Coordinates of C-alpha atoms in Angstrom, one line a residue:
M1 CA -7.1 53.3 22.0
V2 CA -4.0 51.2 21.0
I3 CA -1.6 53.0 18.5
L4 CA 0.5 50.5 16.5
T5 CA 3.8 51.6 15.1
S6 CA 6.6 50.4 12.6
S7 CA 6.0 46.9 11.2
Q8 CA 3.3 45.9 13.7
P9 CA 0.1 47.0 11.9
M10 CA 0.4 44.4 9.1
L11 CA 0.9 41.6 11.7
W12 CA -1.9 42.9 13.8
L13 CA -4.3 43.1 10.8
R14 CA -3.4 39.6 9.8
Q15 CA -4.0 38.1 13.2
H16 CA -7.1 40.1 14.2
L17 CA -8.9 40.8 10.9
V18 CA -7.7 38.7 8.0
L19 CA -7.6 35.3 9.6
P20 CA -10.8 35.6 11.5
F21 CA -12.6 36.9 8.4
L22 CA -11.3 34.0 6.3
L23 CA -12.3 31.5 9.0
Y24 CA -15.8 33.0 9.2
T25 CA -16.3 32.9 5.5
S26 CA -15.0 29.4 5.3
L27 CA -17.7 28.2 7.7
L28 CA -20.6 29.8 5.7
G29 CA -22.8 27.6 3.7
G30 CA -24.0 25.1 6.3
A31 CA -22.6 21.9 7.8
E32 CA -23.0 19.6 4.8
Q33 CA -19.6 18.6 3.4
P34 CA -18.9 17.6 -0.2
K35 CA -18.3 13.9 -0.7
C36 CA -15.0 14.3 -2.4
R37 CA -12.0 16.6 -1.9
C38 CA -11.0 19.0 -4.6
L39 CA -7.8 18.1 -6.4
Y40 CA -5.5 19.9 -8.8
G41 CA -7.1 19.8 -12.2
D42 CA -10.7 19.6 -10.9
P43 CA -13.0 22.5 -11.8
C44 CA -13.3 23.4 -8.2
W45 CA -9.5 23.9 -7.8
P46 CA -8.8 27.5 -6.6
T47 CA -8.2 30.2 -9.3
Q48 CA -5.0 32.1 -9.7
N49 CA -6.6 35.1 -8.1
E50 CA -7.5 33.0 -5.0
F51 CA -4.0 31.7 -4.7
T52 CA -2.7 35.3 -5.1
N53 CA -5.0 36.3 -2.2
L54 CA -3.5 33.5 -0.1
A55 CA 0.0 34.5 -1.0
N56 CA -0.6 38.0 0.2
Q57 CA -1.3 36.6 3.7
L58 CA 1.9 34.6 3.8
S59 CA 5.5 35.4 4.8
Q60 CA 6.9 33.4 1.8
P61 CA 5.9 32.9 -1.8
L62 CA 3.9 29.9 -2.7
L63 CA 5.9 26.9 -3.9
R64 CA 5.4 24.7 -6.9
P65 CA 7.0 21.4 -5.8
V66 CA 8.3 19.0 -8.4
P67 CA 10.0 15.6 -8.1
P68 CA 13.8 16.1 -7.8
P69 CA 14.7 14.2 -11.0
S70 CA 12.7 16.8 -13.0
A71 CA 15.9 18.8 -13.2
C72 CA 17.3 16.0 -15.5
Y73 CA 14.4 16.4 -18.0
P74 CA 15.0 20.0 -19.3
T75 CA 12.6 19.6 -22.3
N76 CA 9.8 18.5 -20.0
M77 CA 10.1 20.4 -16.7
P78 CA 13.1 22.7 -16.7
S79 CA 13.9 23.1 -13.0
G80 CA 17.1 22.9 -11.0
N81 CA 20.5 21.4 -11.6
C82 CA 20.7 17.7 -12.6
S83 CA 24.3 17.2 -11.5
E84 CA 23.3 18.4 -8.0
V85 CA 20.3 16.0 -7.9
V86 CA 22.5 13.0 -8.9
A87 CA 25.2 13.9 -6.4
H88 CA 22.8 14.2 -3.4
Y89 CA 20.0 11.8 -4.4
T90 CA 20.6 9.5 -1.4
D91 CA 21.4 12.3 1.1
G92 CA 18.6 12.5 3.6
N93 CA 19.2 16.1 4.6
W94 CA 19.4 17.2 1.0
R95 CA 16.1 15.5 0.3
A96 CA 14.6 17.1 3.4
D97 CA 15.4 20.5 1.9
Q98 CA 13.5 19.8 -1.3
P99 CA 9.7 20.4 -1.0
G100 CA 9.0 17.8 -3.7
A101 CA 11.2 15.1 -2.4
M102 CA 10.2 12.1 -0.2
Q103 CA 12.9 10.1 1.5
N104 CA 11.7 6.9 -0.2
T105 CA 11.2 7.7 -3.9
N106 CA 8.3 5.2 -4.4
F107 CA 6.1 7.7 -2.5
E108 CA 6.9 10.3 -5.2
S109 CA 5.2 8.0 -7.7
F110 CA 1.5 7.3 -8.2
V111 CA 0.1 3.9 -9.4
F112 CA -3.3 4.1 -11.0
L113 CA -5.8 1.2 -10.6
N114 CA -5.2 0.2 -14.3
G115 CA -1.5 -0.3 -13.6
T116 CA -0.3 3.0 -15.2
I117 CA 2.5 4.6 -13.2
D118 CA 2.9 8.4 -13.1
A119 CA 6.4 9.2 -11.9
C120 CA 9.7 11.0 -12.6
Y121 CA 12.7 8.7 -12.5
L122 CA 16.4 9.6 -12.0
N123 CA 17.4 7.1 -14.7
V124 CA 16.6 9.1 -17.9
S125 CA 17.7 6.2 -20.1
L126 CA 14.4 4.4 -19.2
N127 CA 12.8 6.8 -21.8
I128 CA 9.8 7.3 -19.5
P129 CA 8.4 10.9 -19.4
C130 CA 8.8 12.8 -16.2
E131 CA 5.5 13.5 -14.5
Q132 CA 4.3 15.0 -11.3
G133 CA 3.5 11.7 -9.7
N134 CA 2.3 11.8 -6.1
V135 CA 4.0 15.1 -5.4
P136 CA 1.5 17.9 -4.4
P137 CA 1.6 20.7 -7.0
V138 CA 1.2 23.6 -4.6
S139 CA 2.8 24.2 -1.2
V140 CA 3.0 26.8 1.5
D141 CA 6.5 27.3 3.0
V142 CA 5.4 28.1 6.5
R143 CA 7.6 30.1 8.8
S144 CA 5.1 30.9 11.6
A145 CA 1.9 29.8 13.2
E146 CA 0.2 32.6 11.3
D147 CA 1.4 31.1 8.0
V148 CA -0.1 27.7 9.0
Q149 CA -3.4 29.3 10.1
A150 CA -3.8 31.0 6.7
A151 CA -3.0 27.8 4.9
V152 CA -5.3 25.6 6.9
V153 CA -8.2 28.0 6.6
F154 CA -7.6 28.2 2.8
A155 CA -7.6 24.4 2.5
K156 CA -10.8 24.1 4.5
R157 CA -12.5 26.9 2.6
H158 CA -11.8 25.3 -0.8
N159 CA -12.3 21.7 0.4
L160 CA -8.7 20.7 -0.7
R161 CA -7.0 17.5 0.1
L162 CA -4.4 18.7 2.7
V163 CA -1.0 17.2 3.2
V164 CA 1.5 18.1 5.9
K165 CA 5.1 17.5 5.2
N166 CA 8.4 18.2 7.0
T167 CA 11.3 16.0 5.9
G168 CA 9.4 13.4 3.9
H169 CA 10.4 10.5 6.2
D170 CA 7.2 8.4 6.0
Y171 CA 6.8 4.7 5.2
L172 CA 3.1 5.1 4.8
G173 CA 3.4 8.0 2.3
R174 CA 1.5 10.5 4.5
S175 CA 3.8 13.3 3.4
A176 CA 2.7 13.1 -0.3
G177 CA -0.6 13.3 -2.1
R178 CA -1.4 13.5 -5.8
G179 CA -3.2 16.8 -6.6
A180 CA -3.1 17.9 -3.0
F181 CA -2.3 21.2 -1.3
M182 CA 0.8 20.9 1.0
I183 CA 1.8 22.6 4.2
W184 CA 5.6 22.4 4.4
T185 CA 6.8 22.8 8.0
H186 CA 10.5 22.2 7.3
H187 CA 11.5 25.8 8.0
L188 CA 10.0 26.0 11.5
K189 CA 13.5 25.8 13.0
N190 CA 13.2 27.6 16.3
M191 CA 14.9 25.9 19.3
S192 CA 15.0 27.1 22.9
Y193 CA 16.2 25.7 26.2
D194 CA 14.5 26.4 29.6
A195 CA 16.0 25.1 32.8
S196 CA 12.8 25.8 34.7
F197 CA 9.7 25.4 32.4
T198 CA 6.2 25.4 33.6
P199 CA 3.5 24.1 31.2
S200 CA 0.8 26.6 30.2
G201 CA -2.2 26.4 32.5
A202 CA -0.3 24.5 35.2
P203 CA -1.2 25.3 38.9
R204 CA 1.2 27.7 40.6
R205 CA 2.8 25.0 42.7
H206 CA 3.5 22.7 39.8
S207 CA 7.1 21.6 39.7
A208 CA 9.2 23.2 36.9
V209 CA 10.8 20.9 34.3
E210 CA 14.0 21.2 32.4
V211 CA 13.1 21.2 28.7
V212 CA 13.9 22.1 25.1
T213 CA 11.2 23.4 22.7
L214 CA 11.7 22.4 19.1
G215 CA 9.9 23.9 16.1
A216 CA 8.2 21.4 13.9
G217 CA 10.9 21.6 11.2
V218 CA 13.9 20.8 13.5
Q219 CA 15.7 17.6 12.6
W220 CA 17.4 15.3 15.0
H221 CA 20.9 16.2 14.0
E222 CA 20.1 19.8 14.7
A223 CA 18.4 19.0 18.0
Y224 CA 21.3 16.8 19.2
T225 CA 23.8 19.5 18.6
F226 CA 21.7 22.2 20.3
V227 CA 20.9 20.0 23.4
S228 CA 24.6 19.0 23.7
Q229 CA 25.5 22.7 23.9
Q230 CA 23.3 22.8 27.0
N231 CA 25.3 19.9 28.4
R232 CA 22.1 17.8 28.3
T233 CA 20.7 14.8 26.3
I234 CA 17.3 14.2 24.7
V235 CA 15.6 11.0 23.7
G236 CA 15.4 11.1 19.9
G237 CA 15.3 9.2 16.6
I238 CA 18.5 7.4 15.4
S239 CA 19.2 7.4 11.6
Q240 CA 22.0 8.1 9.2
G241 CA 22.6 11.8 9.0
G242 CA 19.9 12.6 11.6
S243 CA 17.5 13.9 8.9
V244 CA 14.3 12.7 10.6
G245 CA 12.1 15.4 12.0
A246 CA 12.3 15.8 15.8
A247 CA 9.0 17.4 16.6
G248 CA 6.3 16.0 14.4
G249 CA 5.3 12.6 13.0
W250 CA 8.2 10.8 14.9
V251 CA 6.8 11.5 18.3
M252 CA 3.1 11.4 17.4
G253 CA 3.6 7.8 16.2
A254 CA 5.5 6.8 19.5
G255 CA 9.1 8.0 18.8
H256 CA 11.5 5.2 19.7
S257 CA 15.2 5.4 20.5
A258 CA 18.0 3.1 21.5
F259 CA 17.8 4.9 24.9
S260 CA 14.1 4.3 25.3
P261 CA 14.7 1.4 27.7
T262 CA 16.3 3.9 30.1
F263 CA 14.3 7.1 29.5
G264 CA 11.1 6.0 27.8
L265 CA 9.7 6.7 24.3
G266 CA 9.3 10.1 22.7
V267 CA 5.7 10.2 23.9
D268 CA 6.8 9.7 27.4
N269 CA 9.1 12.7 27.3
V270 CA 6.8 15.3 25.8
V271 CA 5.7 18.0 28.1
Q272 CA 3.7 20.2 25.6
F273 CA 2.6 20.8 22.0
T274 CA 1.5 23.9 20.2
L275 CA -0.5 23.3 17.0
V276 CA -3.1 24.8 14.6
L277 CA -6.4 23.0 14.5
A278 CA -8.7 22.4 11.5
D279 CA -10.7 25.5 12.2
G280 CA -7.5 27.7 12.2
T281 CA -7.3 28.0 15.9
Y282 CA -3.8 28.1 17.5
V283 CA -3.8 26.1 20.7
T284 CA -1.6 24.6 23.4
A285 CA -2.0 21.0 24.5
N286 CA -0.5 19.6 27.6
A287 CA -1.5 17.9 30.9
F288 CA -3.5 21.0 31.9
Q289 CA -4.9 22.4 28.6
N290 CA -6.7 20.4 25.9
V291 CA -5.8 17.3 27.9
D292 CA -7.6 14.9 25.6
L293 CA -5.8 16.3 22.6
F294 CA -2.5 16.0 24.4
W295 CA -3.3 12.4 25.1
A296 CA -4.2 11.7 21.4
L297 CA -1.1 13.5 20.0
R298 CA 1.1 11.1 22.1
G299 CA 0.8 8.1 19.9
G300 CA -2.4 8.7 17.9
G301 CA -0.6 9.4 14.7
G302 CA 0.8 12.4 12.8
G303 CA -1.2 14.5 10.3
T304 CA -4.5 13.6 12.0
Y305 CA -5.5 16.2 14.6
G306 CA -3.8 19.4 13.4
V307 CA -0.5 20.9 12.3
V308 CA 2.1 20.9 15.1
I309 CA 4.0 24.1 15.4
S310 CA 6.3 23.1 18.3
T311 CA 7.0 20.3 20.7
T312 CA 8.5 20.7 24.2
Y313 CA 10.6 17.7 25.5
R314 CA 12.0 16.9 28.9
V315 CA 15.8 16.7 28.7
H316 CA 18.2 14.6 30.8
P317 CA 21.7 15.1 32.2
A318 CA 24.6 14.3 29.8
F319 CA 25.9 10.8 30.0
S320 CA 28.6 8.5 28.7
V321 CA 27.6 5.6 26.5
G322 CA 28.6 2.0 26.9
L323 CA 28.5 -0.2 23.7
A324 CA 28.5 -3.9 23.0
A325 CA 28.5 -5.1 19.4
I326 CA 28.9 -8.3 17.4
S327 CA 29.3 -9.0 13.7
T328 CA 29.4 -12.6 12.3
N329 CA 28.5 -15.0 9.6
F330 CA 26.6 -18.2 10.4
P331 CA 28.3 -21.4 9.1
S332 CA 25.1 -23.4 9.5
Y333 CA 21.5 -23.3 10.5
A334 CA 22.4 -24.9 13.9
A335 CA 24.8 -22.1 14.6
A336 CA 22.2 -19.5 13.6
L337 CA 19.6 -21.1 15.8
A338 CA 22.0 -21.2 18.8
V339 CA 23.0 -17.6 18.5
V340 CA 19.5 -16.1 17.9
T341 CA 18.0 -18.2 20.7
E342 CA 20.6 -17.0 23.2
W343 CA 20.1 -13.4 21.9
T344 CA 16.4 -13.8 22.5
K345 CA 16.9 -15.3 26.0
L346 CA 19.2 -12.5 27.0
H347 CA 16.8 -9.8 25.7
P348 CA 14.5 -9.2 28.7
T349 CA 17.3 -8.9 31.1
I350 CA 19.3 -6.4 29.1
S351 CA 16.2 -4.3 28.3
D352 CA 15.2 -4.1 31.9
A353 CA 18.7 -3.0 32.7
G354 CA 18.4 -0.1 30.3
W355 CA 20.2 -1.5 27.2
G356 CA 18.7 -0.7 23.8
G357 CA 20.0 -1.1 20.3
Y358 CA 19.7 -2.6 16.8
T359 CA 20.1 -6.1 15.4
Y360 CA 20.0 -7.4 11.8
I361 CA 19.5 -11.1 11.0
N362 CA 19.6 -12.4 7.5
Q363 CA 18.2 -15.6 6.2
V364 CA 20.4 -18.7 6.3
G365 CA 22.3 -18.9 3.1
Q366 CA 23.5 -15.3 3.4
A367 CA 23.9 -15.8 7.1
D368 CA 24.6 -12.4 8.7
F369 CA 24.2 -11.4 12.3
Q370 CA 25.0 -7.8 13.3
M371 CA 24.1 -6.3 16.7
M372 CA 24.8 -3.1 18.5
F373 CA 23.5 -2.3 22.0
V374 CA 24.1 0.8 24.1
S375 CA 23.4 2.0 27.6
P376 CA 24.0 5.2 29.5
N377 CA 26.9 5.4 32.1
V378 CA 28.0 1.8 31.7
S379 CA 31.7 0.9 31.9
I380 CA 33.6 -1.4 29.6
E381 CA 33.8 -4.0 32.4
E382 CA 30.1 -3.9 33.1
A383 CA 29.2 -4.2 29.4
T384 CA 31.6 -7.2 29.0
A385 CA 30.0 -9.0 31.9
T386 CA 26.5 -8.3 30.7
F387 CA 27.1 -9.7 27.2
K388 CA 29.6 -12.5 28.0
P389 CA 26.9 -15.3 27.7
L390 CA 26.1 -14.1 24.2
F391 CA 29.7 -13.6 23.2
D392 CA 30.5 -17.1 24.4
I393 CA 27.7 -18.7 22.4
V394 CA 28.6 -16.7 19.3
G395 CA 32.2 -17.6 19.5
N396 CA 31.5 -21.3 19.9
A397 CA 28.8 -21.4 17.2
T398 CA 31.0 -19.6 14.6
E399 CA 34.3 -21.3 15.6
G400 CA 35.8 -18.0 16.7
Q401 CA 35.0 -16.2 13.4
A402 CA 32.8 -13.5 15.1
V403 CA 34.0 -10.0 15.8
A404 CA 32.9 -8.7 19.2
V405 CA 33.4 -5.1 20.4
V406 CA 33.0 -3.4 23.7
R407 CA 33.6 0.3 24.0
S408 CA 32.8 3.4 25.9
Y409 CA 32.1 6.9 24.5
P410 CA 32.3 10.1 26.6
T411 CA 29.0 11.5 25.4
F412 CA 25.9 10.6 23.5
L413 CA 27.0 12.9 20.7
D414 CA 30.4 11.2 20.4
W415 CA 28.7 7.8 20.0
Y416 CA 26.1 9.2 17.5
T417 CA 28.7 10.9 15.4
A418 CA 30.9 7.8 15.3
F419 CA 28.1 5.6 13.9
F420 CA 25.5 7.8 12.2
T421 CA 27.3 10.6 10.4
L422 CA 29.6 8.5 8.2
P423 CA 30.2 9.8 4.7
G424 CA 28.6 7.6 2.0
Q425 CA 26.2 5.9 4.3
S426 CA 22.5 6.3 3.4
Q427 CA 19.1 4.9 4.3
V428 CA 17.1 6.9 1.7
G429 CA 16.7 7.6 -2.0
G430 CA 15.5 4.2 -3.0
R431 CA 12.2 2.4 -3.2
V432 CA 11.2 0.5 0.0
E433 CA 8.1 -0.5 1.9
L434 CA 8.1 -1.9 5.5
A435 CA 6.0 -4.0 7.8
S436 CA 6.5 -4.5 11.5
R437 CA 5.4 -6.2 14.7
L438 CA 6.1 -5.4 18.3
L439 CA 7.9 -8.3 20.0
P440 CA 6.2 -9.1 23.4
K441 CA 8.4 -9.7 26.4
A442 CA 6.3 -12.7 27.3
I443 CA 7.2 -14.8 24.3
T444 CA 10.9 -14.1 24.6
M445 CA 10.8 -15.5 28.2
Q446 CA 8.5 -18.4 27.6
D447 CA 9.9 -19.8 24.3
P448 CA 13.1 -18.0 23.0
E449 CA 13.8 -20.9 20.6
K450 CA 10.4 -20.4 19.0
V451 CA 11.2 -16.7 18.5
A452 CA 14.6 -17.6 16.9
K453 CA 13.0 -20.1 14.5
I454 CA 10.4 -17.6 13.4
L455 CA 13.0 -14.9 12.7
L456 CA 15.2 -17.4 10.8
S457 CA 12.3 -18.7 8.7
L458 CA 11.8 -15.3 7.0
K459 CA 12.7 -15.2 3.3
A460 CA 14.3 -11.8 3.8
G461 CA 16.5 -9.9 6.2
V462 CA 14.9 -8.9 9.4
G463 CA 15.7 -5.9 11.6
I464 CA 15.1 -5.8 15.3
N465 CA 15.0 -2.4 17.0
S466 CA 15.4 -3.1 20.8
V467 CA 13.6 0.0 21.9
G468 CA 11.1 -1.3 24.4
G469 CA 11.1 -2.9 27.9
G470 CA 12.7 -1.2 30.8
A471 CA 11.3 2.4 31.3
V472 CA 8.9 1.9 28.4
S473 CA 7.1 -0.9 30.1
K474 CA 6.7 1.0 33.4
V475 CA 4.4 3.7 31.9
D476 CA 0.7 3.3 32.5
P477 CA -0.7 2.2 29.1
S478 CA -3.8 4.5 29.6
S479 CA -1.7 7.6 30.1
T480 CA -1.1 8.3 26.4
G481 CA -2.9 7.5 23.2
L482 CA -0.1 5.1 22.2
N483 CA -1.0 1.5 21.3
P484 CA -0.9 -0.3 24.6
S485 CA 1.0 -3.2 22.9
W486 CA 4.1 -1.0 23.3
R487 CA 4.1 -1.3 27.0
K488 CA 4.4 -5.1 26.8
A489 CA 7.0 -5.1 24.0
L490 CA 10.8 -5.5 24.1
A491 CA 11.4 -4.6 20.5
E492 CA 10.1 -3.8 17.1
V493 CA 10.7 -6.4 14.4
Y494 CA 10.5 -5.1 10.9
I495 CA 10.9 -6.5 7.3
S496 CA 11.1 -4.7 4.0
E497 CA 10.7 -5.1 0.2
T498 CA 12.4 -3.0 -2.5
W499 CA 12.3 -2.9 -6.3
E500 CA 14.2 -1.3 -9.2
E501 CA 13.4 2.1 -10.5
G502 CA 11.0 2.0 -13.5
V503 CA 9.6 -1.5 -13.0
S504 CA 6.0 -2.3 -13.9
A505 CA 3.0 -2.1 -11.5
A506 CA 2.9 -5.9 -11.7
T507 CA 6.4 -6.2 -10.3
I508 CA 5.6 -3.8 -7.5
A509 CA 2.5 -5.8 -6.7
Q510 CA 4.6 -8.9 -6.4
A511 CA 7.0 -7.2 -4.0
R512 CA 4.1 -6.1 -1.9
E513 CA 2.6 -9.6 -1.9
R514 CA 6.0 -10.9 -0.6
L515 CA 5.8 -8.3 2.1
K516 CA 2.3 -9.4 3.1
Q517 CA 3.4 -13.0 3.3
N518 CA 6.4 -12.2 5.5
T519 CA 4.1 -10.1 7.7
D520 CA 2.1 -13.2 8.3
V521 CA 5.3 -14.9 9.5
I522 CA 6.3 -12.2 12.0
D523 CA 2.7 -12.0 13.1
K524 CA 3.4 -15.3 14.8
L525 CA 5.5 -13.4 17.3
T526 CA 2.5 -11.5 18.6
T527 CA -1.0 -12.2 20.0
D528 CA -2.5 -8.9 18.9
S529 CA -0.6 -7.9 15.7
G530 CA 0.7 -4.8 17.4
S531 CA 2.8 -2.7 15.0
Y532 CA 4.8 0.5 15.0
L533 CA 2.8 3.1 13.1
N534 CA 5.8 5.0 11.7
E535 CA 7.4 1.9 10.4
G536 CA 4.4 -0.1 9.3
S537 CA 2.6 -1.4 6.2
L538 CA -0.1 0.1 4.1
Y539 CA -1.6 -3.4 3.8
E540 CA -2.5 -4.3 7.3
K541 CA -5.6 -6.5 7.6
D542 CA -6.8 -4.4 10.4
F543 CA -4.8 -1.2 10.8
K544 CA -6.9 0.0 13.7
K545 CA -6.0 -3.0 15.8
S546 CA -2.3 -3.1 14.6
Y547 CA -1.5 0.6 15.0
F548 CA -3.8 1.8 17.8
G549 CA -5.1 -1.3 19.6
S550 CA -7.8 -0.7 22.3
H551 CA -7.3 3.1 22.1
Y552 CA -8.8 3.4 18.7
V553 CA -12.3 4.3 19.8
D554 CA -11.2 7.0 22.1
L555 CA -8.8 8.4 19.5
K556 CA -11.6 8.6 17.0
G557 CA -13.6 10.6 19.6
V558 CA -10.8 13.1 19.9
K559 CA -10.5 13.3 16.2
K560 CA -14.2 14.0 15.8
K561 CA -14.1 16.7 18.5
Y562 CA -11.1 18.7 17.1
D563 CA -11.5 17.9 13.3
P564 CA -15.2 17.2 12.8
T565 CA -15.1 17.6 9.0
S566 CA -11.9 15.4 8.6
L567 CA -9.7 18.0 7.0
F568 CA -6.7 16.0 8.1
V569 CA -6.9 12.5 6.6
V570 CA -3.8 10.2 6.2
A571 CA -3.2 6.6 5.2
S572 CA -3.9 4.3 8.1
G573 CA -4.8 7.2 10.3
V574 CA -7.6 7.6 12.7
G575 CA -10.8 8.0 10.7
S576 CA -9.3 7.0 7.4
E577 CA -11.5 4.0 7.1
Y578 CA -14.3 6.4 6.0
W579 CA -12.3 7.4 2.9
D580 CA -11.4 5.6 -0.3
E581 CA -8.0 4.3 -1.1
E582 CA -6.8 7.6 -2.6
L583 CA -8.2 9.5 0.4
K584 CA -10.2 11.7 -2.0
C585 CA -13.8 10.7 -1.5
R586 CA -15.8 9.6 1.5
L587 CA -17.2 6.1 1.3

């Protein structure tokens, strides 16, 4: 007999009696599944008593998320402080702390087929009522695997549309869902360092690995600080304020970094995941346990196979950072063509040498060219020699009007702090949709001028994330579930469209049509329409091909094995082709 003392009995009862009982009862009633999910407002929506029973199993009270601007509509939805909302509206870390906030506010809105828009706008002078929009009305603020298990079992039992959200960074809107039930992983903040980690299930003689394990709610600014305290560096996402989640959708979509040409993508640095499956089971996935699931989680898309609880990453020794940057305006199309052609020609060499970075090219007429590349442990002299051909071309083409910078930073964190923690800088809080293509190395080597002409022909600004080549290209494409196009790519080319708050559905449709047209332009850079899942479009002609490539069939097999009833369904995710546009009903 085991005698339990102090606070242990309640935890033991939850783990050994409550969750298994809920799981068992949720599976009663046969294998036939309802055609449509149950949404808020439907007769099948759980009763208050049923939500109370769920709340009794959780460590935190249930949340009722609302769009952040609701605080500015006191007669409609009195909630929060409007002044605080206005002051922090474009702060990514503030938005991440709000259960009802998405980083891009268009995903807080819902557009009906008849053109009606349900939303809550910050601009109260529009005189448009504040509505719930696309924000799930009920959420579980999970703090443990047990919380996640209870929430997953509840959603399955009641056939709810389930949404998993951490920070709300998602250009496909997968963090939101009208009338859905949300699992909010944002407070799974545990971090640990292990200088000698052995994956679960590994043979006794398996070599230990130096790692950090991050809870699903950890954000990159938190991870970078923690890893730096261990005198180590981790491959991670680069954004203003570091508000992107470090252990969830970022890595499951590929996870790129300016340092990927040296150390590989996020999927190449993962050692282990822990997660809760659709049946409520808590499992470990690595190279020795649930191997097929581990393969799929590395590139097969977030919100698709389960709810990740933690991710374990390999870490690297600390390093200094060499930087080369250019900022200029083009006086003519000929100057633009000369610069972008030379930039393209240089690209394969610098990527193979471990340089990665970010470039922005605007259409001729506005004529901007901004570039920043970085590489570990490179001196100022080495950086100058590498980029001298480009510096010379830019100087001649712009008659000396360009600004070129070469610098060195003692550590990764010094470089990151200098560029991505600047006050007043923001990438969020507006309305934006993206489309992207992976730029193959082959075309940059065979016809750099063609690449330059395509990029300059776009009727919008274009960003190029130079996050491929080098170490990324040396990984066996079959070793992860990631789209194999990544292994042949040097960079991700992306375009965007935005619109003003409160515009009509027709205006939004026009913006999306422009995005589609420009997607056709950048598609000329590829032979297979390969795209980055986490920075892609909802309007791909064939999302299976663009986001997953030849791995789609195998990913669908893993999906069917671990989530046979499709509890987890997300836009453009594996298996989503069997659901309607709102992801409510099976087709």
